[in-house]
């Protein structure tokens, strides 16, 4: 294995994570538009892409181990690119790997932020749906306006939605 194999696998990881970032941005719009069909489609695409990323990461680890073995260096089970860069002799290879990993780290940070935002948006959408259902079924136990307590009437409020039906 050569340095080029490692660079190729890191480039593939970068490209796949960029695709994942685009999907996350589309998911954010789907959540805001309450488009569940699009959200399901994007989630399926995301799952397939995450599997591809996992396979590419395995290739990266194999390339890194092989390169370290080729250099005669004991490697850990999961060698990091930043550790390998210090052993390389070519300035171009060092620069290329450093730039790629910096871009990958930046994209991973953006993905983390988008995931957190999408999670909050999805939670808010669920809370809104739950609130709407409670409004329709009349399951709120407290009135929002003051009314005189009428214990003798025993009337039940009319609901917009009959939950027993």
Short mmCIF file of N, CA and C in Angstrom, two decimals:
data_model
loop_
_atom_site.label_atom_id
_atom_site.label_comp_id
_atom_site.label_asym_id
_atom_site.label_seq_id
_atom_site.Cartn_x
_atom_site.Cartn_y
_atom_site.Cartn_z
N UNK A 1 0.85 -1.19 0.00
CA UNK A 1 0.00 0.00 0.00
C UNK A 1 0.89 1.24 0.00
N UNK A 2 0.42 2.23 -0.68
CA UNK A 2 1.18 3.47 -0.75
C UNK A 2 0.40 4.59 -0.08
N UNK A 3 1.05 5.72 -0.03
CA UNK A 3 0.41 6.91 0.52
C UNK A 3 -0.79 7.30 -0.34
N UNK A 4 -0.70 7.02 -1.64
CA UNK A 4 -1.79 7.37 -2.55
C UNK A 4 -3.08 6.63 -2.21
N UNK A 5 -2.96 5.39 -1.75
CA UNK A 5 -4.16 4.64 -1.36
C UNK A 5 -4.82 5.29 -0.14
N UNK A 6 -4.00 5.73 0.79
CA UNK A 6 -4.53 6.41 1.97
C UNK A 6 -5.17 7.75 1.59
N UNK A 7 -4.50 8.49 0.73
CA UNK A 7 -5.05 9.77 0.27
C UNK A 7 -6.38 9.53 -0.46
N UNK A 8 -6.43 8.49 -1.28
CA UNK A 8 -7.66 8.17 -2.00
C UNK A 8 -8.81 7.85 -1.06
N UNK A 9 -8.53 7.08 -0.01
CA UNK A 9 -9.61 6.73 0.91
C UNK A 9 -10.07 7.94 1.72
N UNK A 10 -9.15 8.83 2.07
CA UNK A 10 -9.54 10.04 2.80
C UNK A 10 -10.33 10.97 1.88
N UNK A 11 -9.93 11.04 0.60
CA UNK A 11 -10.70 11.84 -0.36
C UNK A 11 -12.12 11.29 -0.52
N UNK A 12 -12.24 9.97 -0.56
CA UNK A 12 -13.57 9.35 -0.66
C UNK A 12 -14.41 9.67 0.57
N UNK A 13 -13.79 9.58 1.75
CA UNK A 13 -14.50 9.93 2.99
C UNK A 13 -14.98 11.37 2.95
N UNK A 14 -14.12 12.25 2.48
CA UNK A 14 -14.47 13.67 2.40
C UNK A 14 -15.66 13.87 1.46
N UNK A 15 -15.61 13.24 0.29
CA UNK A 15 -16.70 13.38 -0.69
C UNK A 15 -18.01 12.82 -0.13
N UNK A 16 -17.94 11.67 0.54
CA UNK A 16 -19.15 11.06 1.10
C UNK A 16 -19.72 11.91 2.23
N UNK A 17 -18.87 12.50 3.04
CA UNK A 17 -19.36 13.36 4.11
C UNK A 17 -19.96 14.66 3.56
N UNK A 18 -19.42 15.14 2.45
CA UNK A 18 -20.02 16.31 1.80
C UNK A 18 -21.42 15.98 1.30
N UNK A 19 -21.60 14.78 0.73
CA UNK A 19 -22.93 14.33 0.30
C UNK A 19 -23.88 14.22 1.50
N UNK A 20 -23.35 13.71 2.61
CA UNK A 20 -24.15 13.58 3.82
C UNK A 20 -24.58 14.96 4.33
N UNK A 21 -23.70 15.94 4.22
CA UNK A 21 -24.02 17.30 4.63
C UNK A 21 -25.16 17.87 3.80
N UNK A 22 -25.13 17.61 2.50
CA UNK A 22 -26.20 18.08 1.61
C UNK A 22 -27.52 17.41 2.00
N UNK A 23 -27.48 16.10 2.29
CA UNK A 23 -28.69 15.40 2.70
C UNK A 23 -29.24 15.97 4.01
N UNK A 24 -28.36 16.28 4.93
CA UNK A 24 -28.80 16.85 6.22
C UNK A 24 -29.47 18.20 6.02
N UNK A 25 -28.95 19.01 5.10
CA UNK A 25 -29.56 20.30 4.82
C UNK A 25 -30.95 20.11 4.20
N UNK A 26 -31.07 19.12 3.32
CA UNK A 26 -32.37 18.83 2.73
C UNK A 26 -33.34 18.30 3.78
N UNK A 27 -32.82 17.49 4.72
CA UNK A 27 -33.66 16.98 5.79
C UNK A 27 -34.19 18.12 6.65
N UNK A 28 -33.35 19.11 6.88
CA UNK A 28 -33.78 20.25 7.67
C UNK A 28 -34.96 20.95 7.00
N UNK A 29 -34.88 21.14 5.70
CA UNK A 29 -35.99 21.76 4.97
C UNK A 29 -37.24 20.88 5.01
N UNK A 30 -37.04 19.56 4.89
CA UNK A 30 -38.19 18.64 4.93
C UNK A 30 -38.87 18.69 6.29
N UNK A 31 -38.09 18.80 7.35
CA UNK A 31 -38.67 18.89 8.70
C UNK A 31 -39.45 20.19 8.84
N UNK A 32 -38.88 21.28 8.35
CA UNK A 32 -39.56 22.57 8.47
C UNK A 32 -40.84 22.62 7.63
N UNK A 33 -40.83 21.92 6.49
CA UNK A 33 -42.03 21.89 5.63
C UNK A 33 -43.01 20.79 6.07
N UNK A 34 -42.61 19.99 7.02
CA UNK A 34 -43.43 18.87 7.51
C UNK A 34 -43.73 17.89 6.37
N UNK A 35 -42.73 17.65 5.54
CA UNK A 35 -42.87 16.73 4.40
C UNK A 35 -42.31 15.37 4.81
N UNK A 36 -43.18 14.52 5.34
CA UNK A 36 -42.73 13.23 5.87
C UNK A 36 -42.26 12.28 4.76
N UNK A 37 -42.87 12.33 3.60
CA UNK A 37 -42.43 11.46 2.50
C UNK A 37 -41.00 11.77 2.10
N UNK A 38 -40.70 13.05 1.95
CA UNK A 38 -39.35 13.46 1.60
C UNK A 38 -38.38 13.11 2.73
N UNK A 39 -38.82 13.28 3.95
CA UNK A 39 -37.99 12.97 5.11
C UNK A 39 -37.64 11.47 5.14
N UNK A 40 -38.60 10.63 4.85
CA UNK A 40 -38.34 9.18 4.80
C UNK A 40 -37.36 8.85 3.68
N UNK A 41 -37.56 9.46 2.53
CA UNK A 41 -36.67 9.22 1.39
C UNK A 41 -35.23 9.66 1.73
N UNK A 42 -35.10 10.82 2.33
CA UNK A 42 -33.77 11.32 2.68
C UNK A 42 -33.12 10.47 3.76
N UNK A 43 -33.90 9.99 4.70
CA UNK A 43 -33.37 9.14 5.76
C UNK A 43 -32.87 7.82 5.18
N UNK A 44 -33.59 7.27 4.21
CA UNK A 44 -33.13 6.04 3.55
C UNK A 44 -31.82 6.27 2.79
N UNK A 45 -31.74 7.38 2.07
CA UNK A 45 -30.50 7.72 1.37
C UNK A 45 -29.36 7.90 2.37
N UNK A 46 -29.67 8.54 3.48
CA UNK A 46 -28.66 8.77 4.52
C UNK A 46 -28.16 7.44 5.07
N UNK A 47 -29.03 6.50 5.29
CA UNK A 47 -28.64 5.18 5.81
C UNK A 47 -27.69 4.47 4.85
N UNK A 48 -28.03 4.52 3.56
CA UNK A 48 -27.15 3.89 2.56
C UNK A 48 -25.78 4.58 2.53
N UNK A 49 -25.79 5.90 2.63
CA UNK A 49 -24.53 6.65 2.60
C UNK A 49 -23.69 6.37 3.84
N UNK A 50 -24.32 6.22 4.98
CA UNK A 50 -23.59 5.92 6.21
C UNK A 50 -22.93 4.54 6.11
N UNK A 51 -23.60 3.58 5.47
CA UNK A 51 -22.99 2.26 5.24
C UNK A 51 -21.77 2.38 4.34
N UNK A 52 -21.88 3.21 3.29
CA UNK A 52 -20.74 3.42 2.39
C UNK A 52 -19.58 4.07 3.15
N UNK A 53 -19.91 5.03 4.01
CA UNK A 53 -18.87 5.71 4.79
C UNK A 53 -18.17 4.70 5.70
N UNK A 54 -18.94 3.80 6.28
CA UNK A 54 -18.36 2.78 7.16
C UNK A 54 -17.39 1.89 6.39
N UNK A 55 -17.76 1.49 5.18
CA UNK A 55 -16.89 0.66 4.35
C UNK A 55 -15.63 1.44 3.95
N UNK A 56 -15.79 2.70 3.60
CA UNK A 56 -14.64 3.52 3.22
C UNK A 56 -13.71 3.73 4.42
N UNK A 57 -14.28 3.89 5.60
CA UNK A 57 -13.46 4.04 6.80
C UNK A 57 -12.65 2.77 7.06
N UNK A 58 -13.24 1.60 6.80
CA UNK A 58 -12.49 0.33 6.94
C UNK A 58 -11.32 0.30 5.97
N UNK A 59 -11.56 0.76 4.73
CA UNK A 59 -10.46 0.81 3.75
C UNK A 59 -9.38 1.79 4.19
N UNK A 60 -9.80 2.91 4.79
CA UNK A 60 -8.82 3.89 5.26
C UNK A 60 -7.93 3.28 6.34
N UNK A 61 -8.55 2.56 7.27
CA UNK A 61 -7.79 1.94 8.35
C UNK A 61 -6.84 0.89 7.79
N UNK A 62 -7.30 0.09 6.82
CA UNK A 62 -6.44 -0.91 6.21
C UNK A 62 -5.26 -0.25 5.49
N UNK A 63 -5.54 0.83 4.78
CA UNK A 63 -4.47 1.54 4.07
C UNK A 63 -3.47 2.13 5.04
N UNK A 64 -3.97 2.68 6.13
CA UNK A 64 -3.09 3.28 7.12
C UNK A 64 -2.21 2.22 7.79
N UNK A 65 -2.80 1.08 8.12
CA UNK A 65 -2.01 0.00 8.73
C UNK A 65 -0.94 -0.51 7.76
N UNK A 66 -1.34 -0.70 6.51
CA UNK A 66 -0.39 -1.20 5.52
C UNK A 66 0.74 -0.21 5.31
N UNK A 67 0.42 1.07 5.28
CA UNK A 67 1.46 2.08 5.10
C UNK A 67 2.42 2.10 6.29
N UNK A 68 1.88 2.01 7.49
CA UNK A 68 2.74 1.98 8.67
C UNK A 68 3.60 0.72 8.69
N UNK A 69 3.03 -0.41 8.27
CA UNK A 69 3.82 -1.64 8.18
C UNK A 69 4.94 -1.49 7.15
N UNK A 70 4.61 -0.85 6.03
CA UNK A 70 5.59 -0.62 4.97
C UNK A 70 6.73 0.27 5.47
N UNK A 71 6.39 1.22 6.34
CA UNK A 71 7.41 2.10 6.91
C UNK A 71 8.14 1.46 8.08
N UNK A 72 7.68 0.27 8.51
CA UNK A 72 8.32 -0.44 9.61
C UNK A 72 7.96 0.13 10.98
N UNK A 73 6.76 0.65 11.10
CA UNK A 73 6.32 1.27 12.35
C UNK A 73 5.19 0.43 12.94
N UNK A 74 5.27 0.20 14.23
CA UNK A 74 4.19 -0.53 14.91
C UNK A 74 2.93 0.33 14.86
N UNK A 75 1.82 -0.27 14.47
CA UNK A 75 0.59 0.51 14.35
C UNK A 75 -0.43 0.07 15.38
N UNK A 76 -1.25 1.03 15.80
CA UNK A 76 -2.37 0.67 16.68
C UNK A 76 -3.48 0.10 15.81
N UNK A 77 -4.50 -0.44 16.47
CA UNK A 77 -5.60 -1.04 15.71
C UNK A 77 -6.34 -0.04 14.82
N UNK A 78 -6.36 1.22 15.22
CA UNK A 78 -7.07 2.24 14.46
C UNK A 78 -6.16 3.45 14.28
N UNK A 79 -5.20 3.38 13.36
CA UNK A 79 -4.26 4.49 13.20
C UNK A 79 -4.93 5.74 12.65
N UNK A 80 -4.57 6.87 13.20
CA UNK A 80 -5.11 8.15 12.76
C UNK A 80 -4.21 8.75 11.69
N UNK A 81 -4.79 9.49 10.77
CA UNK A 81 -4.03 10.10 9.69
C UNK A 81 -3.02 11.09 10.25
N UNK A 82 -3.41 11.81 11.30
CA UNK A 82 -2.49 12.80 11.88
C UNK A 82 -1.22 12.13 12.43
N UNK A 83 -1.34 10.89 12.91
CA UNK A 83 -0.16 10.16 13.38
C UNK A 83 0.73 9.76 12.21
N UNK A 84 0.13 9.40 11.11
CA UNK A 84 0.88 8.93 9.94
C UNK A 84 1.64 10.08 9.28
N UNK A 85 1.06 11.26 9.28
CA UNK A 85 1.66 12.41 8.61
C UNK A 85 3.07 12.67 9.13
N UNK A 86 3.26 12.48 10.42
CA UNK A 86 4.59 12.76 11.00
C UNK A 86 5.66 11.80 10.49
N UNK A 87 5.27 10.63 9.98
CA UNK A 87 6.24 9.65 9.49
C UNK A 87 6.53 9.79 8.00
N UNK A 88 5.75 10.59 7.30
CA UNK A 88 5.94 10.72 5.86
C UNK A 88 7.13 11.61 5.54
N UNK A 89 7.76 11.31 4.41
CA UNK A 89 8.93 12.09 4.01
C UNK A 89 8.59 13.14 2.95
N UNK A 90 7.58 12.90 2.17
CA UNK A 90 7.21 13.82 1.10
C UNK A 90 6.37 14.98 1.66
N UNK A 91 6.84 16.20 1.38
CA UNK A 91 6.13 17.38 1.86
C UNK A 91 4.76 17.50 1.18
N UNK A 92 4.68 17.09 -0.10
CA UNK A 92 3.41 17.16 -0.82
C UNK A 92 2.38 16.22 -0.20
N UNK A 93 2.81 15.00 0.14
CA UNK A 93 1.90 14.04 0.76
C UNK A 93 1.44 14.53 2.13
N UNK A 94 2.37 15.08 2.89
CA UNK A 94 2.01 15.62 4.21
C UNK A 94 0.98 16.73 4.09
N UNK A 95 1.24 17.64 3.15
CA UNK A 95 0.34 18.78 2.95
C UNK A 95 -1.03 18.30 2.47
N UNK A 96 -1.05 17.38 1.53
CA UNK A 96 -2.32 16.87 0.98
C UNK A 96 -3.14 16.19 2.06
N UNK A 97 -2.52 15.30 2.84
CA UNK A 97 -3.25 14.60 3.91
C UNK A 97 -3.72 15.56 4.99
N UNK A 98 -2.89 16.53 5.33
CA UNK A 98 -3.28 17.50 6.35
C UNK A 98 -4.46 18.34 5.89
N UNK A 99 -4.44 18.79 4.64
CA UNK A 99 -5.55 19.58 4.10
C UNK A 99 -6.85 18.76 4.06
N UNK A 100 -6.73 17.52 3.61
CA UNK A 100 -7.92 16.66 3.53
C UNK A 100 -8.52 16.40 4.91
N UNK A 101 -7.68 16.10 5.88
CA UNK A 101 -8.21 15.82 7.22
C UNK A 101 -8.79 17.08 7.86
N UNK A 102 -8.17 18.23 7.59
CA UNK A 102 -8.73 19.49 8.12
C UNK A 102 -10.11 19.75 7.54
N UNK A 103 -10.26 19.54 6.24
CA UNK A 103 -11.57 19.72 5.60
C UNK A 103 -12.59 18.72 6.14
N UNK A 104 -12.15 17.49 6.35
CA UNK A 104 -13.04 16.45 6.87
C UNK A 104 -13.49 16.80 8.29
N UNK A 105 -12.58 17.27 9.10
CA UNK A 105 -12.94 17.68 10.47
C UNK A 105 -13.93 18.84 10.45
N UNK A 106 -13.73 19.78 9.53
CA UNK A 106 -14.64 20.91 9.40
C UNK A 106 -16.05 20.44 9.01
N UNK A 107 -16.12 19.53 8.05
CA UNK A 107 -17.43 19.02 7.61
C UNK A 107 -18.09 18.23 8.73
N UNK A 108 -17.31 17.47 9.48
CA UNK A 108 -17.88 16.71 10.60
C UNK A 108 -18.46 17.66 11.65
N UNK A 109 -17.80 18.80 11.87
CA UNK A 109 -18.35 19.80 12.79
C UNK A 109 -19.67 20.37 12.29
N UNK A 110 -19.72 20.65 10.99
CA UNK A 110 -20.96 21.16 10.41
C UNK A 110 -22.08 20.12 10.50
N UNK A 111 -21.73 18.86 10.25
CA UNK A 111 -22.72 17.78 10.35
C UNK A 111 -23.26 17.66 11.77
N UNK A 112 -22.38 17.78 12.74
CA UNK A 112 -22.81 17.69 14.13
C UNK A 112 -23.79 18.81 14.46
N UNK A 113 -23.48 20.03 14.03
CA UNK A 113 -24.38 21.16 14.28
C UNK A 113 -25.73 20.96 13.60
N UNK A 114 -25.72 20.51 12.34
CA UNK A 114 -26.96 20.28 11.62
C UNK A 114 -27.79 19.17 12.26
N UNK A 115 -27.12 18.10 12.70
CA UNK A 115 -27.84 17.01 13.36
C UNK A 115 -28.52 17.50 14.63
N UNK A 116 -27.81 18.31 15.41
CA UNK A 116 -28.40 18.84 16.64
C UNK A 116 -29.59 19.74 16.34
N UNK A 117 -29.45 20.59 15.33
CA UNK A 117 -30.54 21.47 14.94
C UNK A 117 -31.74 20.67 14.42
N UNK A 118 -31.48 19.67 13.58
CA UNK A 118 -32.56 18.83 13.05
C UNK A 118 -33.26 18.08 14.18
N UNK A 119 -32.50 17.64 15.16
CA UNK A 119 -33.10 16.96 16.30
C UNK A 119 -34.04 17.89 17.06
N UNK A 120 -33.59 19.12 17.31
CA UNK A 120 -34.45 20.09 18.00
C UNK A 120 -35.69 20.41 17.19
N UNK A 121 -35.53 20.56 15.88
CA UNK A 121 -36.69 20.83 15.02
C UNK A 121 -37.68 19.68 15.03
N UNK A 122 -37.18 18.46 14.98
CA UNK A 122 -38.07 17.29 15.01
C UNK A 122 -38.79 17.20 16.35
N UNK A 123 -38.08 17.48 17.44
CA UNK A 123 -38.72 17.45 18.76
C UNK A 123 -39.82 18.51 18.86
N UNK A 124 -39.56 19.70 18.32
CA UNK A 124 -40.56 20.75 18.35
C UNK A 124 -41.78 20.36 17.50
N UNK A 125 -41.54 19.73 16.37
CA UNK A 125 -42.64 19.30 15.52
C UNK A 125 -43.49 18.25 16.24
N UNK A 126 -42.84 17.33 16.93
CA UNK A 126 -43.58 16.32 17.69
C UNK A 126 -44.38 16.95 18.83
N UNK A 127 -43.78 17.92 19.52
CA UNK A 127 -44.50 18.61 20.59
C UNK A 127 -45.71 19.34 20.04
N UNK A 128 -45.55 19.98 18.89
CA UNK A 128 -46.67 20.68 18.27
C UNK A 128 -47.78 19.71 17.89
N UNK A 129 -47.41 18.58 17.30
CA UNK A 129 -48.41 17.57 16.93
C UNK A 129 -49.13 17.05 18.17
N UNK A 130 -48.39 16.78 19.22
CA UNK A 130 -48.98 16.30 20.46
C UNK A 130 -49.95 17.34 21.03
N UNK A 131 -49.53 18.59 21.02
CA UNK A 131 -50.38 19.69 21.49
C UNK A 131 -51.65 19.78 20.66
N UNK A 132 -51.52 19.67 19.34
CA UNK A 132 -52.68 19.74 18.45
C UNK A 132 -53.66 18.61 18.71
N UNK A 133 -53.14 17.41 18.93
CA UNK A 133 -54.01 16.27 19.22
C UNK A 133 -54.73 16.47 20.54
N UNK A 134 -54.02 16.97 21.53
CA UNK A 134 -54.66 17.24 22.82
C UNK A 134 -55.74 18.30 22.70
N UNK A 135 -55.49 19.30 21.86
CA UNK A 135 -56.50 20.33 21.63
C UNK A 135 -57.75 19.74 20.99
N UNK A 136 -57.55 18.89 20.00
CA UNK A 136 -58.68 18.30 19.29
C UNK A 136 -59.45 17.31 20.14
N UNK A 137 -58.76 16.57 20.98
CA UNK A 137 -59.44 15.56 21.79
C UNK A 137 -59.96 16.12 23.09
N UNK A 138 -59.59 17.34 23.42
CA UNK A 138 -60.06 17.96 24.65
C UNK A 138 -59.50 17.31 25.90
N UNK A 139 -58.31 16.78 25.81
CA UNK A 139 -57.74 16.10 26.96
C UNK A 139 -56.99 17.04 27.90
N UNK A 140 -57.09 18.33 27.66
CA UNK A 140 -56.50 19.28 28.60
C UNK A 140 -57.35 19.28 29.86
N UNK A 141 -56.73 19.26 30.98
CA UNK A 141 -57.49 19.23 32.22
C UNK A 141 -57.74 20.62 32.78
N UNK A 142 -57.05 21.58 32.29
CA UNK A 142 -57.25 22.93 32.82
C UNK A 142 -57.84 23.81 31.74
N UNK A 143 -58.71 24.70 32.15
CA UNK A 143 -59.28 25.66 31.22
C UNK A 143 -58.35 26.86 31.12
N UNK A 144 -58.35 27.47 29.96
CA UNK A 144 -57.50 28.63 29.77
C UNK A 144 -58.22 29.93 30.14
N UNK A 145 -59.52 29.85 30.35
CA UNK A 145 -60.27 31.03 30.78
C UNK A 145 -60.96 30.71 32.10
N UNK A 146 -61.25 31.73 32.82
CA UNK A 146 -61.90 31.54 34.13
C UNK A 146 -63.38 31.23 33.91
N UNK A 147 -63.84 30.26 34.63
CA UNK A 147 -65.27 29.97 34.63
C UNK A 147 -65.66 29.56 36.04
N UNK A 148 -66.90 29.81 36.37
CA UNK A 148 -67.41 29.48 37.70
C UNK A 148 -67.47 27.96 37.85
N UNK A 149 -66.93 27.44 38.92
CA UNK A 149 -66.99 26.00 39.12
C UNK A 149 -68.45 25.54 39.20
N UNK A 150 -68.77 24.51 38.44
CA UNK A 150 -70.14 24.02 38.39
C UNK A 150 -70.11 22.51 38.61
N UNK A 151 -70.05 22.12 39.86
CA UNK A 151 -69.91 20.71 40.20
C UNK A 151 -71.19 19.93 39.94
N UNK A 152 -72.34 20.60 39.95
CA UNK A 152 -73.61 19.89 39.80
C UNK A 152 -73.97 19.57 38.36
N UNK A 153 -73.32 20.22 37.41
CA UNK A 153 -73.76 20.06 36.03
C UNK A 153 -73.34 18.73 35.44
N UNK A 154 -72.20 18.20 35.72
CA UNK A 154 -71.77 16.91 35.21
C UNK A 154 -71.77 16.81 33.70
N UNK A 155 -71.82 17.93 32.99
CA UNK A 155 -71.78 17.91 31.53
C UNK A 155 -70.34 17.70 31.08
N UNK A 156 -70.18 16.99 30.02
CA UNK A 156 -68.84 16.86 29.45
C UNK A 156 -68.74 17.82 28.28
N UNK A 157 -67.52 18.29 28.09
CA UNK A 157 -67.30 19.24 27.00
C UNK A 157 -67.36 18.51 25.66
N UNK A 158 -67.83 19.22 24.66
CA UNK A 158 -67.86 18.64 23.32
C UNK A 158 -66.46 18.72 22.73
N UNK A 159 -65.99 17.65 22.17
CA UNK A 159 -64.66 17.61 21.56
C UNK A 159 -64.78 17.75 20.06
N UNK A 160 -63.74 18.29 19.46
CA UNK A 160 -63.69 18.38 18.01
C UNK A 160 -63.37 17.01 17.41
N UNK A 161 -62.75 16.17 18.21
CA UNK A 161 -62.32 14.87 17.72
C UNK A 161 -62.71 13.83 18.76
N UNK A 162 -63.43 12.81 18.35
CA UNK A 162 -63.84 11.78 19.27
C UNK A 162 -62.77 10.69 19.31
N UNK A 163 -62.01 10.63 20.40
CA UNK A 163 -60.89 9.70 20.46
C UNK A 163 -61.33 8.27 20.64
N UNK A 164 -62.58 8.01 21.00
CA UNK A 164 -63.06 6.65 21.19
C UNK A 164 -63.55 6.02 19.89
N UNK A 165 -63.70 6.82 18.88
CA UNK A 165 -64.23 6.31 17.62
C UNK A 165 -63.25 5.44 16.86
#
